[in-house]
mmCIF file of C-alpha atoms (C1' of nucleotides) in Angstrom:
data_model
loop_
_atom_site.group_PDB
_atom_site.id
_atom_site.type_symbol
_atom_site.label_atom_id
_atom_site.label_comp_id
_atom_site.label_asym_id
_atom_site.label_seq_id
_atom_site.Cartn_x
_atom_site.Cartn_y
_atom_site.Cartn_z
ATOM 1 C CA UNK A 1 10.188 9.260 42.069
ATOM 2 C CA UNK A 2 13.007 7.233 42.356
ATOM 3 C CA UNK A 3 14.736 9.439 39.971
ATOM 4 C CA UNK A 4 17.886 9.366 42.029
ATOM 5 C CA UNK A 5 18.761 5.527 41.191
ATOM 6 C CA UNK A 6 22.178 4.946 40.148
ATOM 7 C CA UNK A 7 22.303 2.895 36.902
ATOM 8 C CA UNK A 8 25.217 1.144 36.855
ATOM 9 C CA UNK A 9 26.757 0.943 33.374
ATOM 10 C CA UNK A 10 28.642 -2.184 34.600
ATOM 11 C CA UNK A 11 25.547 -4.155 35.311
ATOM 12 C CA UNK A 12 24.115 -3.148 31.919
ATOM 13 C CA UNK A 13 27.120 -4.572 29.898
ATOM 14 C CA UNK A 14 25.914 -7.843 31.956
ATOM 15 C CA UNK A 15 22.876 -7.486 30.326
ATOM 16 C CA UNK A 16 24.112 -6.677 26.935
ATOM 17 C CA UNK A 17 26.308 -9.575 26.108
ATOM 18 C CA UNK A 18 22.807 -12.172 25.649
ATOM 19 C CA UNK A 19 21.569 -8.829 23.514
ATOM 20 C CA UNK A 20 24.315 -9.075 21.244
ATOM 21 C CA UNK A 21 24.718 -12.848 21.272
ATOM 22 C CA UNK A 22 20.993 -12.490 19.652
ATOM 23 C CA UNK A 23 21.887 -10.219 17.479
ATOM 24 C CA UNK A 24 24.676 -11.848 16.242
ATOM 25 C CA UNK A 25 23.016 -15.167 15.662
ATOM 26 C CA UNK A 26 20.704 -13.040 13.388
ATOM 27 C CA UNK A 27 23.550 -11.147 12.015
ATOM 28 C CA UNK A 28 24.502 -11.169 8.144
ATOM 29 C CA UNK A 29 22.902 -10.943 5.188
ATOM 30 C CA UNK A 30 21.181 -14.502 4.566
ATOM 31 C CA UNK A 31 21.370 -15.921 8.092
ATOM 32 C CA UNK A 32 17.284 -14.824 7.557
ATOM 33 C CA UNK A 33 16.500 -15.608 4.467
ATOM 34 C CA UNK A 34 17.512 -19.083 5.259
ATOM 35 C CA UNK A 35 15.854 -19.360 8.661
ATOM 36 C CA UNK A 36 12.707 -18.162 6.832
ATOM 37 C CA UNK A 37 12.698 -20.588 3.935
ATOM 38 C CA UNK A 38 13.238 -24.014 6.736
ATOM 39 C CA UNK A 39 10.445 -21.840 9.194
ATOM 40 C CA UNK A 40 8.193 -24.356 7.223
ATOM 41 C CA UNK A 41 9.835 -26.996 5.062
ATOM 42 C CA UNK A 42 12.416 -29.519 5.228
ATOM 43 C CA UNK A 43 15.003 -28.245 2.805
ATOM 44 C CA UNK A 44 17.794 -29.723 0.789
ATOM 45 C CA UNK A 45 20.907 -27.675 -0.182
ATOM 46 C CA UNK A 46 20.052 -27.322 -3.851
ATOM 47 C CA UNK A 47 16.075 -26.612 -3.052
ATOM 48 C CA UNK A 48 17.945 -23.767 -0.941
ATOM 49 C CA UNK A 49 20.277 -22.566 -3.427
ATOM 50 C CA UNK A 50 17.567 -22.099 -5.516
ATOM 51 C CA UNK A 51 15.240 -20.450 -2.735
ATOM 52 C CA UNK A 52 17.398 -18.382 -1.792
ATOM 53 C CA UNK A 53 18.105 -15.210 -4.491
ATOM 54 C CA UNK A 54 21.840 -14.471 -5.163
ATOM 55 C CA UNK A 55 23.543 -16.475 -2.450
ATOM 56 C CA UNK A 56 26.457 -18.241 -3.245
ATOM 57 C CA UNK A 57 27.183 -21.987 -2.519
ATOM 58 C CA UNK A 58 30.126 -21.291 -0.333
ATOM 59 C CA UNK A 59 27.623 -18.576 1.753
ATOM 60 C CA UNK A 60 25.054 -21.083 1.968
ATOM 61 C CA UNK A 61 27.505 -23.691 3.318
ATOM 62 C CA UNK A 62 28.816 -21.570 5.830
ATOM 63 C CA UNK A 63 25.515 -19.927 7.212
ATOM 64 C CA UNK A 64 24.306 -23.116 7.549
ATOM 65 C CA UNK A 65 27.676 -24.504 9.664
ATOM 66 C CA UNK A 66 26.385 -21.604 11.673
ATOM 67 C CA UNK A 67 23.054 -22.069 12.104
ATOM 68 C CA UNK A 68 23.662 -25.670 13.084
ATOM 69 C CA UNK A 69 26.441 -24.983 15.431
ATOM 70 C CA UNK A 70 23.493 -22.962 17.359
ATOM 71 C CA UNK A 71 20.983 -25.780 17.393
ATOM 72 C CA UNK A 72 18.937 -23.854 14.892
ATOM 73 C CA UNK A 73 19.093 -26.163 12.146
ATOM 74 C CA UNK A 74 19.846 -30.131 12.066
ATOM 75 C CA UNK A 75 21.586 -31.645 9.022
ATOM 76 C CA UNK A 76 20.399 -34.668 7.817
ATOM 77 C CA UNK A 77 22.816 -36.911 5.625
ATOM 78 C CA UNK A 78 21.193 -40.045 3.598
ATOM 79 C CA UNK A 79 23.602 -42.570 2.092
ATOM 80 C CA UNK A 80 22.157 -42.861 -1.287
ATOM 81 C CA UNK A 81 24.452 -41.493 -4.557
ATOM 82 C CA UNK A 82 24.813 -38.846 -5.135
ATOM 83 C CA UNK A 83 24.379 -37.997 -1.274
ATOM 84 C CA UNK A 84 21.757 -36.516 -0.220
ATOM 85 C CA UNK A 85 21.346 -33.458 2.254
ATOM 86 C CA UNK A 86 18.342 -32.221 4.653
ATOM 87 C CA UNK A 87 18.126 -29.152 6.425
ATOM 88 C CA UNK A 88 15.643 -29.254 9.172
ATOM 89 C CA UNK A 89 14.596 -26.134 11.445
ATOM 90 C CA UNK A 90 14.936 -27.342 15.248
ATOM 91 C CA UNK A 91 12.148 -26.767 17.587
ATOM 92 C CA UNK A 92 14.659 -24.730 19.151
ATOM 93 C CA UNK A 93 15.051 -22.840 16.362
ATOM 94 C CA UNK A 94 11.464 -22.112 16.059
ATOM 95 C CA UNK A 95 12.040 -20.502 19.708
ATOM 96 C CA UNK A 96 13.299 -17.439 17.728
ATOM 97 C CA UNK A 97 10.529 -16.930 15.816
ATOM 98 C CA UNK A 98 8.913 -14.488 18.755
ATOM 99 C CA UNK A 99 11.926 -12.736 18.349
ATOM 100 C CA UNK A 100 12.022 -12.046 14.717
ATOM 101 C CA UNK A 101 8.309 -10.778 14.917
ATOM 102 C CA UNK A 102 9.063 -8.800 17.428
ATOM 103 C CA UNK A 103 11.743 -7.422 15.310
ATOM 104 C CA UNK A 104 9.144 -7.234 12.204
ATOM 105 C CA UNK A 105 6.416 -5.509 14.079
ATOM 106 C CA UNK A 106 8.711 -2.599 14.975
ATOM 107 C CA UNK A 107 10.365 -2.871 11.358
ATOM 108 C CA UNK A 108 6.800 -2.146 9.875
ATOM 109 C CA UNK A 109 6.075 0.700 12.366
ATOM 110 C CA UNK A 110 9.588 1.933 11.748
ATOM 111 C CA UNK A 111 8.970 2.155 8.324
ATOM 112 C CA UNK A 112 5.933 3.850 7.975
ATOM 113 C CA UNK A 113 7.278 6.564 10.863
ATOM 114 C CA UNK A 114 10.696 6.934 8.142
ATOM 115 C CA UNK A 115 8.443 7.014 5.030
ATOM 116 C CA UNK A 116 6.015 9.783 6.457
ATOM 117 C CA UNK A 117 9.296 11.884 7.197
ATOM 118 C CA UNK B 1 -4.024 -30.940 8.188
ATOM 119 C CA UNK B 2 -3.504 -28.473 5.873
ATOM 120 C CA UNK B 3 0.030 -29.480 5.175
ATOM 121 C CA UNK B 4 -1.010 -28.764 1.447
ATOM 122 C CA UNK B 5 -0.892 -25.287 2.029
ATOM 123 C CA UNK B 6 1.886 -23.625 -0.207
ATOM 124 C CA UNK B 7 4.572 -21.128 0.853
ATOM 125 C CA UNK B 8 4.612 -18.121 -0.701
ATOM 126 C CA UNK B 9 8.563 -17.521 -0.835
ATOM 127 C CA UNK B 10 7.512 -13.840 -2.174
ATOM 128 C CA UNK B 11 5.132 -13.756 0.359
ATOM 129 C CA UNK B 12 7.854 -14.164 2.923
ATOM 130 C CA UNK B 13 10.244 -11.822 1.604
ATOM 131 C CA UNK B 14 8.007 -9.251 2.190
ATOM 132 C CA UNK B 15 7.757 -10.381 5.402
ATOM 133 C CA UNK B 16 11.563 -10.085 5.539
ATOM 134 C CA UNK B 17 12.195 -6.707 4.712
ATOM 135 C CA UNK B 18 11.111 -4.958 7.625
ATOM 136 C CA UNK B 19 12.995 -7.531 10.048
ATOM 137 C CA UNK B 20 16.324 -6.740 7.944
ATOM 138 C CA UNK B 21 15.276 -3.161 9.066
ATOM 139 C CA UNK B 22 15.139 -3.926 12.479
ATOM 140 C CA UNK B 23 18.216 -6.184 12.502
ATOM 141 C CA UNK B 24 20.477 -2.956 10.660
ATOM 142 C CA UNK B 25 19.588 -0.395 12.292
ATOM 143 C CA UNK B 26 20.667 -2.599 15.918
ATOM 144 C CA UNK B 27 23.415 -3.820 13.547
ATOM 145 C CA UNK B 28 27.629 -2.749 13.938
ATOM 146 C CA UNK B 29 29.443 -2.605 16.922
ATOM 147 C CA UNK B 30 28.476 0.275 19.019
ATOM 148 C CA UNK B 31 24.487 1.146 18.368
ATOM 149 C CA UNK B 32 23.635 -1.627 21.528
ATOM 150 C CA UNK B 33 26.113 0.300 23.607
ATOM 151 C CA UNK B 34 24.945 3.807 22.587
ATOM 152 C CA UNK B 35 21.258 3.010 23.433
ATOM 153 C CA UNK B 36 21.742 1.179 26.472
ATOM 154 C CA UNK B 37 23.942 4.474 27.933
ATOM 155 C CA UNK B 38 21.526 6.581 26.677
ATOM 156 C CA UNK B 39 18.246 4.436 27.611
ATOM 157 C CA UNK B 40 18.213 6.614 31.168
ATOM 158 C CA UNK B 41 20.157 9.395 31.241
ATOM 159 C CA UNK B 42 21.229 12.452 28.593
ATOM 160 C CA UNK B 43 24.416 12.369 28.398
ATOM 161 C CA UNK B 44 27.015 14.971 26.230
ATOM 162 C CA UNK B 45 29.327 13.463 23.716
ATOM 163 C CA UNK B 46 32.448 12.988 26.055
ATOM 164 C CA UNK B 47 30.201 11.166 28.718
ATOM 165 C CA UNK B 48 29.417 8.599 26.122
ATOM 166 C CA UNK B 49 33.120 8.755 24.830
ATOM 167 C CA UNK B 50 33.954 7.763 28.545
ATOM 168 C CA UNK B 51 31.681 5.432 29.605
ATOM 169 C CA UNK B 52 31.800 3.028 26.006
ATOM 170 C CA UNK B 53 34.801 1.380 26.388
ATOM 171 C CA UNK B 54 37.465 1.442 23.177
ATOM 172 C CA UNK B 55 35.333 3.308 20.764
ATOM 173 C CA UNK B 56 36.800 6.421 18.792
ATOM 174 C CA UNK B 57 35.174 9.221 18.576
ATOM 175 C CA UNK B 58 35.011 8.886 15.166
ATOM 176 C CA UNK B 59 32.590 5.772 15.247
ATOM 177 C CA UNK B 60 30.826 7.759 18.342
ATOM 178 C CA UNK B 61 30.281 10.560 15.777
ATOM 179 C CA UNK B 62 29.007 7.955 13.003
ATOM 180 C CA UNK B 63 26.798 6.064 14.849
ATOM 181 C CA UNK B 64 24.778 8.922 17.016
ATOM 182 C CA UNK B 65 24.347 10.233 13.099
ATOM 183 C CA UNK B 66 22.785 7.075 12.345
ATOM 184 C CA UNK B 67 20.614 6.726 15.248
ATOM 185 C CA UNK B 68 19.540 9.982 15.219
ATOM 186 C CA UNK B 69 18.340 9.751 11.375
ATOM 187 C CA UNK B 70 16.562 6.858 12.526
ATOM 188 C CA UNK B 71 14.833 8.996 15.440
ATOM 189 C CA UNK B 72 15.861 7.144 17.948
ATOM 190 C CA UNK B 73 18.386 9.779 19.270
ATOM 191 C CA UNK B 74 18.376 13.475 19.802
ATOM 192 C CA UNK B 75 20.566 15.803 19.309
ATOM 193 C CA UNK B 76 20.571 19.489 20.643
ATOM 194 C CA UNK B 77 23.090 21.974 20.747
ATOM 195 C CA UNK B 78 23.878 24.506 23.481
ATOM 196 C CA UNK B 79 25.084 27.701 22.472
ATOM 197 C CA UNK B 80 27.930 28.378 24.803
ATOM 198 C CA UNK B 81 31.790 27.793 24.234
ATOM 199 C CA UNK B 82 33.413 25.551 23.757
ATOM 200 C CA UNK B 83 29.717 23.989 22.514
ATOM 201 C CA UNK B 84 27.965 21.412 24.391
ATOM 202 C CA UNK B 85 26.000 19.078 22.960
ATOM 203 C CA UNK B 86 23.735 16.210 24.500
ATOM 204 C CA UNK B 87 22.466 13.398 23.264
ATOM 205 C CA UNK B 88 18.681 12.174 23.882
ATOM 206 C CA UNK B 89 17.110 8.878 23.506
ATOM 207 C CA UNK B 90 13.642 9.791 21.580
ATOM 208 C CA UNK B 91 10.216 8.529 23.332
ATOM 209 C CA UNK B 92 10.115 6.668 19.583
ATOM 210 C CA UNK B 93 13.869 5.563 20.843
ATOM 211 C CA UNK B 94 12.269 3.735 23.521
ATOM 212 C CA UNK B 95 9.925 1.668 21.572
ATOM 213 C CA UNK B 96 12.719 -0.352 20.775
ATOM 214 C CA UNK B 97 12.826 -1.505 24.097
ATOM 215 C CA UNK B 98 10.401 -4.277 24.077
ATOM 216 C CA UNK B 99 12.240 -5.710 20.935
ATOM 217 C CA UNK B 100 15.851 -5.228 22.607
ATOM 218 C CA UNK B 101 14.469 -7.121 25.545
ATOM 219 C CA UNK B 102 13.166 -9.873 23.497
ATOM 220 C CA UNK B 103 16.612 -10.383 22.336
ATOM 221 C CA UNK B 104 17.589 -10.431 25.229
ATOM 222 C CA UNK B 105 15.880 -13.009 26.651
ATOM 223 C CA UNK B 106 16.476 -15.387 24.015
ATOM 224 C CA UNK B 107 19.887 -14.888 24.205
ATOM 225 C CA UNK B 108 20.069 -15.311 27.896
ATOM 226 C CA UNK B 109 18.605 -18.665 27.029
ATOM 227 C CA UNK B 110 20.787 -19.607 24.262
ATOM 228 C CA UNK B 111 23.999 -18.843 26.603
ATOM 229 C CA UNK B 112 22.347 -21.680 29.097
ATOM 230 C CA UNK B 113 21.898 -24.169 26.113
ATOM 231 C CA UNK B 114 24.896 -23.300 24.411
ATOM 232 C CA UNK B 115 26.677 -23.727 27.547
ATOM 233 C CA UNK B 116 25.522 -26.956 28.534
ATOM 234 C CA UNK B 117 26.673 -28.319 25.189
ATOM 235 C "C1'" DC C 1 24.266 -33.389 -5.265
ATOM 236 C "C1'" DA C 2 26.464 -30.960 -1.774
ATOM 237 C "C1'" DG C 3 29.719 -28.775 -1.014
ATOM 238 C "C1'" DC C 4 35.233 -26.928 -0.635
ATOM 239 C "C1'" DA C 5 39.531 -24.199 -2.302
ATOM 240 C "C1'" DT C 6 41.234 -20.140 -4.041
ATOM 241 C "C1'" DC C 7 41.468 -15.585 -5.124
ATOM 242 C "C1'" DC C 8 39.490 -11.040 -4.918
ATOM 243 C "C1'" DT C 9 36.763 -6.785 -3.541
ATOM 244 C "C1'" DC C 10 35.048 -3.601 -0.517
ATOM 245 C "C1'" DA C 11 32.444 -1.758 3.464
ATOM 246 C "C1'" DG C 12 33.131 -1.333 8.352
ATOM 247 C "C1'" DT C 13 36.215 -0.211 11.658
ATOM 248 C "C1'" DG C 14 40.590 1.461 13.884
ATOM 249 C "C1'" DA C 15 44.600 4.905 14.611
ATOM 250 C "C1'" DT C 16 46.150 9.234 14.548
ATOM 251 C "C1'" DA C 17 46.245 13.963 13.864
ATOM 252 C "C1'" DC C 18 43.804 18.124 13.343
ATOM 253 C "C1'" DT C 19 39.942 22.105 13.960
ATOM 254 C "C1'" DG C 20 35.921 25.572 14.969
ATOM 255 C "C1'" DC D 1 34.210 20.211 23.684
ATOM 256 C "C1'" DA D 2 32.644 17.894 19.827
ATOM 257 C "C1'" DG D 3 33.755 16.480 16.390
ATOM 258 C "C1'" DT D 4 36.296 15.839 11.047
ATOM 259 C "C1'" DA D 5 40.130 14.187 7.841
ATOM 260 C "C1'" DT D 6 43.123 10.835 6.357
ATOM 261 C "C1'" DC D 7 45.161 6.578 6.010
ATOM 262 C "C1'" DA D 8 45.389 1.675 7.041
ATOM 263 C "C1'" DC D 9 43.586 -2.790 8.053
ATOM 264 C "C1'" DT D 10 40.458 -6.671 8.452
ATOM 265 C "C1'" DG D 11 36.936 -9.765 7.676
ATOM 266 C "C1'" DA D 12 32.419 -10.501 5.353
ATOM 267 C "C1'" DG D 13 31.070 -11.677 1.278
ATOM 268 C "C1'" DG D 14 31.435 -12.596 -4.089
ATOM 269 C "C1'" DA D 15 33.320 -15.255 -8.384
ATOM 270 C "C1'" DT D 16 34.912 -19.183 -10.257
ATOM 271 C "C1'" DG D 17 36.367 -23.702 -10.703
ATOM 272 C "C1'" DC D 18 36.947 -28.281 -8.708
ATOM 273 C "C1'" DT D 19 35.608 -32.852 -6.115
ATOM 274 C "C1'" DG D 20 33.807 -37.161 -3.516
#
DNA sequence: CAGCATCCTCAGTGATACTG
DNA sequence: CAGTATCACTGAGGATGCTG
């Protein structure tokens, strides 16, 4: 039933833009791994730097620039020398962790449905 | 309480993995497009070449390849000439429903606070 | 310590023309 | 119709060195 609805491609595209905003937020190779290692602590850059496997200073820098302009993550600057840097994950930021599991429970599925060809 | 609890980093990255999964295979320009056309109907190659504005047929070609070795797209060929071909979302295609609309709904979201500066 | 400036490489994408 | 082949371009990301 109801078979003969028109689906509008037009009104879709409405609906994909917020899809791809997500996405995009996500998008990247260590916009993740950097979400994942503030999901619990209070970070500084260099406690990051050396979280985080392989990434460079200058990606570091700019994924978090990123992450903050989206309210994700709050910088906090203390005036002591050499200055010192937090990285805090908003509560607004923790609003994406149902997305990311939903994202990891169909990962896992995914890969066991690839692996068992 | 149990704010001694330690972090596994390793722990996480395992974690990770399969959410990197997720976030590729939804990953590049086109694959949200592709989906979304095909989430309802079956359509033949030209349809989708029509109805996705600006892409070439040559990322059309690339990234039905990748969904469909993902299994989240058929493909079957009619023998007639010229060929016909049509493309299928999978019923496995359509688990990733629930996780599309997830990002979408934190998206929609993030437009409204982004928005309201 | 917490980055920024500079230069460089390459994968992803686009443009165009061609084919079974 | 349903693609492939080829070339060209761009931007994400890497390497290294420097600075307040």
């Amino acid at each position: 039933m109801k078979k003969h609805i028109k689906h509008d491609p037009q009104a879709c595209s409405k609906k994909m833009l917020p899809i791809q905003d997500a996405l995009e937020i996500l998008s990247g190779k260590w916009k993740l791994p950097i979400l994942v290692a503030l999901m619990f602590d209070v970070k500084r850059f260099s406690d990051l730097s050396k979280e985080i496997p392989r990434i460079t200073d200058r990606m570091l820098s700019k994924e978090l620039k990123d992450l903050e302009m989206n309210k994700l993550v709050k910088r906090t600057v203390y005036d002591t020398f050499p200055v010192t840097v937090e990285y805090t994950m908003t509560e607004y930021g923790r609003s994406l962790k149902k997305v990311i599991e939903a994202l990891g429970e169909w990962g896992e599925k995914h890969r066991e449905k690839i692996m068992s060809e």
